[in-house]
Structure formats: structure tokens, C-alpha cells
Short mmCIF file of C-alpha atoms in Angstrom, two decimals:
data_model
loop_
_atom_site.label_atom_id
_atom_site.label_comp_id
_atom_site.label_asym_id
_atom_site.label_seq_id
_atom_site.Cartn_x
_atom_site.Cartn_y
_atom_site.Cartn_z
CA UNK O 1 93.42 162.13 153.62
CA UNK O 2 95.24 164.95 151.92
CA UNK O 3 98.24 162.71 151.45
CA UNK O 4 96.18 160.12 149.56
CA UNK O 5 94.77 162.64 147.11
CA UNK O 6 98.20 163.96 146.19
CA UNK O 7 99.51 160.39 145.81
CA UNK O 8 96.71 159.65 143.33
CA UNK O 9 97.47 162.77 141.33
CA UNK O 10 101.18 161.95 141.10
CA UNK O 11 100.43 158.52 139.50
CA UNK O 12 97.89 159.88 137.07
CA UNK O 13 99.98 159.75 133.86
CA UNK O 14 101.66 156.41 134.53
CA UNK O 15 98.98 154.34 132.77
CA UNK O 16 99.23 156.51 129.67
CA UNK O 17 103.01 156.25 129.71
CA UNK O 18 102.90 152.45 130.09
CA UNK O 19 100.39 152.21 127.25
CA UNK O 20 102.59 154.38 125.04
CA UNK O 21 105.56 152.10 125.70
CA UNK O 22 103.74 148.73 125.37
CA UNK O 23 101.26 149.53 122.56
CA UNK O 24 103.79 149.62 119.64
CA UNK O 25 105.12 146.17 120.58
CA UNK O 26 101.60 144.85 120.98
CA UNK O 27 100.54 146.20 117.58
CA UNK O 28 103.63 144.82 115.82
CA UNK O 29 103.05 141.41 117.41
CA UNK O 30 99.39 141.50 116.38
CA UNK O 31 100.27 142.31 112.75
CA UNK O 32 102.93 139.58 112.77
CA UNK O 33 100.47 136.94 113.96
CA UNK O 34 97.93 138.22 111.45
CA UNK O 35 100.43 137.94 108.58
CA UNK O 36 101.64 134.47 109.59
CA UNK O 37 98.02 133.33 109.69
CA UNK O 38 97.47 134.74 106.21
CA UNK O 39 100.54 132.96 104.83
CA UNK O 40 99.32 129.67 106.33
CA UNK O 41 95.90 130.23 104.76
CA UNK O 42 97.36 131.03 101.34
CA UNK O 43 99.70 128.04 101.54
CA UNK O 44 96.73 125.77 102.22
CA UNK O 45 94.86 127.23 99.23
CA UNK O 46 97.88 126.63 96.97
CA UNK O 47 98.30 123.06 98.26
CA UNK O 48 94.61 122.35 97.65
CA UNK O 49 94.79 123.84 94.15
CA UNK O 50 97.75 121.58 93.30
CA UNK O 51 95.80 118.60 94.65
CA UNK O 52 92.80 119.58 92.53
CA UNK O 53 94.98 119.65 89.42
CA UNK O 54 96.56 116.31 90.32
CA UNK O 55 93.13 114.78 90.95
CA UNK O 56 92.04 115.87 87.48
CA UNK O 57 95.22 114.50 85.92
CA UNK O 58 94.90 111.18 87.75
CA UNK O 59 91.52 110.47 86.16
CA UNK O 60 92.91 111.00 82.63
CA UNK O 61 89.41 111.52 81.16
CA UNK O 62 86.55 113.89 82.02
CA UNK O 63 83.20 112.99 80.44
CA UNK O 64 85.02 111.08 77.72
CA UNK O 65 87.39 113.97 76.94
CA UNK O 66 91.13 113.22 77.35
CA UNK O 67 92.77 115.40 80.02
CA UNK O 68 95.66 117.52 78.74
CA UNK O 69 98.35 119.47 80.59
CA UNK O 70 96.69 122.84 79.82
CA UNK O 71 93.45 121.52 81.34
CA UNK O 72 95.33 120.65 84.55
CA UNK O 73 96.94 124.11 84.61
CA UNK O 74 93.55 125.78 84.14
CA UNK O 75 91.97 123.65 86.90
CA UNK O 76 94.68 124.82 89.32
CA UNK O 77 94.16 128.48 88.34
CA UNK O 78 90.37 128.12 88.61
CA UNK O 79 90.69 126.70 92.13
CA UNK O 80 92.97 129.55 93.24
CA UNK O 81 90.59 132.11 91.75
CA UNK O 82 87.51 130.52 93.36
CA UNK O 83 89.34 130.49 96.70
CA UNK O 84 89.73 134.26 96.60
CA UNK O 85 93.40 134.73 95.76
CA UNK O 86 94.17 137.95 93.88
CA UNK O 87 94.39 137.85 90.08
CA UNK O 88 98.10 138.72 90.20
CA UNK O 89 98.73 135.58 92.27
CA UNK O 90 96.92 133.00 90.15
CA UNK O 91 97.85 134.59 86.81
CA UNK O 92 101.50 134.92 87.88
CA UNK O 93 101.72 131.36 89.23
CA UNK O 94 103.90 128.82 87.44
CA UNK O 95 102.17 125.44 87.22
CA UNK O 96 104.02 122.37 85.97
CA UNK O 97 102.90 118.79 85.48
CA UNK O 98 105.85 116.38 85.52
CA UNK O 99 105.73 112.69 84.65
CA UNK O 100 107.93 110.62 86.96
CA UNK O 101 107.24 107.32 85.18
CA UNK O 102 108.91 105.54 82.31
CA UNK O 103 107.89 105.78 79.49
CA UNK O 104 107.20 109.47 79.93
CA UNK O 105 104.10 111.26 78.74
CA UNK O 106 103.03 114.87 78.28
CA UNK O 107 99.27 114.59 78.68
CA UNK O 108 97.74 112.64 81.58
CA UNK O 109 95.41 110.81 79.20
CA UNK O 110 98.48 108.96 77.84
CA UNK O 111 99.47 107.65 81.30
CA UNK O 112 99.54 104.00 82.18
CA UNK O 113 97.89 102.73 85.38
CA UNK O 114 99.81 103.74 88.53
CA UNK O 115 102.21 106.07 86.68
CA UNK O 116 103.67 108.53 89.18
CA UNK O 117 103.55 112.25 88.44
CA UNK O 118 103.74 115.54 90.29
CA UNK O 119 102.06 118.91 90.07
CA UNK O 120 104.13 121.90 91.18
CA UNK O 121 102.63 125.34 91.81
CA UNK O 122 105.05 128.23 92.35
CA UNK O 123 104.02 131.78 93.12
CA UNK O 124 107.15 133.77 92.27
CA UNK O 125 108.80 136.76 93.89
CA UNK O 126 107.34 140.14 93.02
CA UNK O 127 103.82 141.31 92.36
CA UNK O 128 102.35 137.79 92.35
CA UNK O 129 103.59 136.99 95.86
CA UNK O 130 103.16 140.47 97.32
CA UNK O 131 99.53 140.61 96.19
CA UNK O 132 98.63 137.82 98.63
CA UNK O 133 99.88 139.61 101.73
CA UNK O 134 97.70 141.88 103.83
CA UNK O 135 100.17 144.14 105.60
CA UNK O 136 103.67 145.53 105.34
CA UNK O 137 105.10 143.03 107.82
CA UNK O 138 106.30 140.80 104.93
CA UNK O 139 109.17 143.22 104.45
CA UNK O 140 110.55 142.02 107.77
CA UNK O 141 110.74 138.42 106.54
CA UNK O 142 113.01 136.78 103.97
CA UNK O 143 110.12 134.71 102.54
CA UNK O 144 109.35 136.06 99.09
CA UNK O 145 107.88 133.17 97.10
CA UNK O 146 105.76 130.08 97.65
CA UNK O 147 106.21 126.68 96.04
CA UNK O 148 104.12 123.54 96.55
CA UNK O 149 104.64 120.10 95.03
CA UNK O 150 102.08 117.30 95.13
CA UNK O 151 102.99 113.72 94.17
CA UNK O 152 100.19 111.63 92.73
CA UNK O 153 99.52 108.34 90.94
CA UNK O 154 97.57 107.86 87.72
CA UNK O 155 94.24 106.09 88.12
CA UNK O 156 93.70 105.28 84.46
CA UNK O 157 92.28 101.97 83.43
CA UNK O 158 94.61 99.30 82.08
CA UNK O 159 94.77 99.27 78.30
CA UNK O 160 94.13 95.72 77.19
CA UNK O 161 93.37 94.21 73.82
CA UNK O 162 90.75 91.52 73.47
CA UNK O 163 90.88 89.21 70.51
CA UNK O 164 87.55 88.49 68.90
CA UNK O 165 88.90 85.32 67.27
CA UNK O 166 88.06 82.13 69.10
CA UNK O 167 91.05 79.90 69.80
CA UNK O 168 89.62 76.73 68.14
#
């Protein structure tokens, strides 16, 4: 019996030592998983904001008002703001609307039916990108900006002319 008691006392600090060795790795892994999850969440928000802008541009008109490129840009920023991204992220984002069709157009209201276009949202390196991260783990990664491109097709109505003169 005496031998057992002394054996218990000699192993007393082993659990604390094991915890001291394992805990830093466990905490770093936890923060890494947390940060990767945050980047995936932010990427999904940026993709959805680009889709929202493209959806607006595809319609070409909202309540009879022609859709312009600044309206698309504002719709993307509004979506990012409503989704909870920091002001530095959505104000620092670069949003471009590019016509891929011929003839080209600047405003979506000038698009022909089925004209292809793309909306690109880029959150650049620096304060805009860093504001979206939750911890300091991003300094361990080489990822320092986020860019999303969405390809879309115009859904405008065909522009046709109807003659009011009867053919006879």
C-alpha cells in the first residue's frame, strides 16, 4: 500500500506537463480552423454580393428606371454592408461591370437580350482585407486579397419596332 501512494505522487505533475506541451498546438489549430471558416464565410458573402449586382444588371430596368453601372456598384456595396462586413471592406472594394458582348455597352439598360457580362468584386490588400479577419493567424498565410468574378447574361426584352401602317 505504501508503494502505491508514492507511485501516485510521482505521477502527479505529468498531466500538467502534457497539457502545457499540447495546449499551444491545440490553440493554434483552433484559431487556424476558426480563421479558415471566417474566410470561407466572407468569400460566400462576396460571391453573393457579386451575384446580387449581376441580377440587378441582368434586369436592365427597376420600376421603369434604367439600371446604370453606379447602381450595380451600390447594390453590391449594400449587400456587403447588410451582410455584416466591416465598412473598410465594402468601401475599399473595387467593383467592375464588364460587357463581354459586341456591341459593347456601359450601362446594363443598353444591353441586348442575352448579352454576356461579368461583375468582379475585389477586396484589395491592406486595411480593406485585414478588416475582415478575426485573429492574427492571417499573418501566417500568403492570402492577402479576395477577388470574385460572376458571369451573367442580360435578360432584357428584345427591342422591336412595330409599324402602324397596314401593308395594303
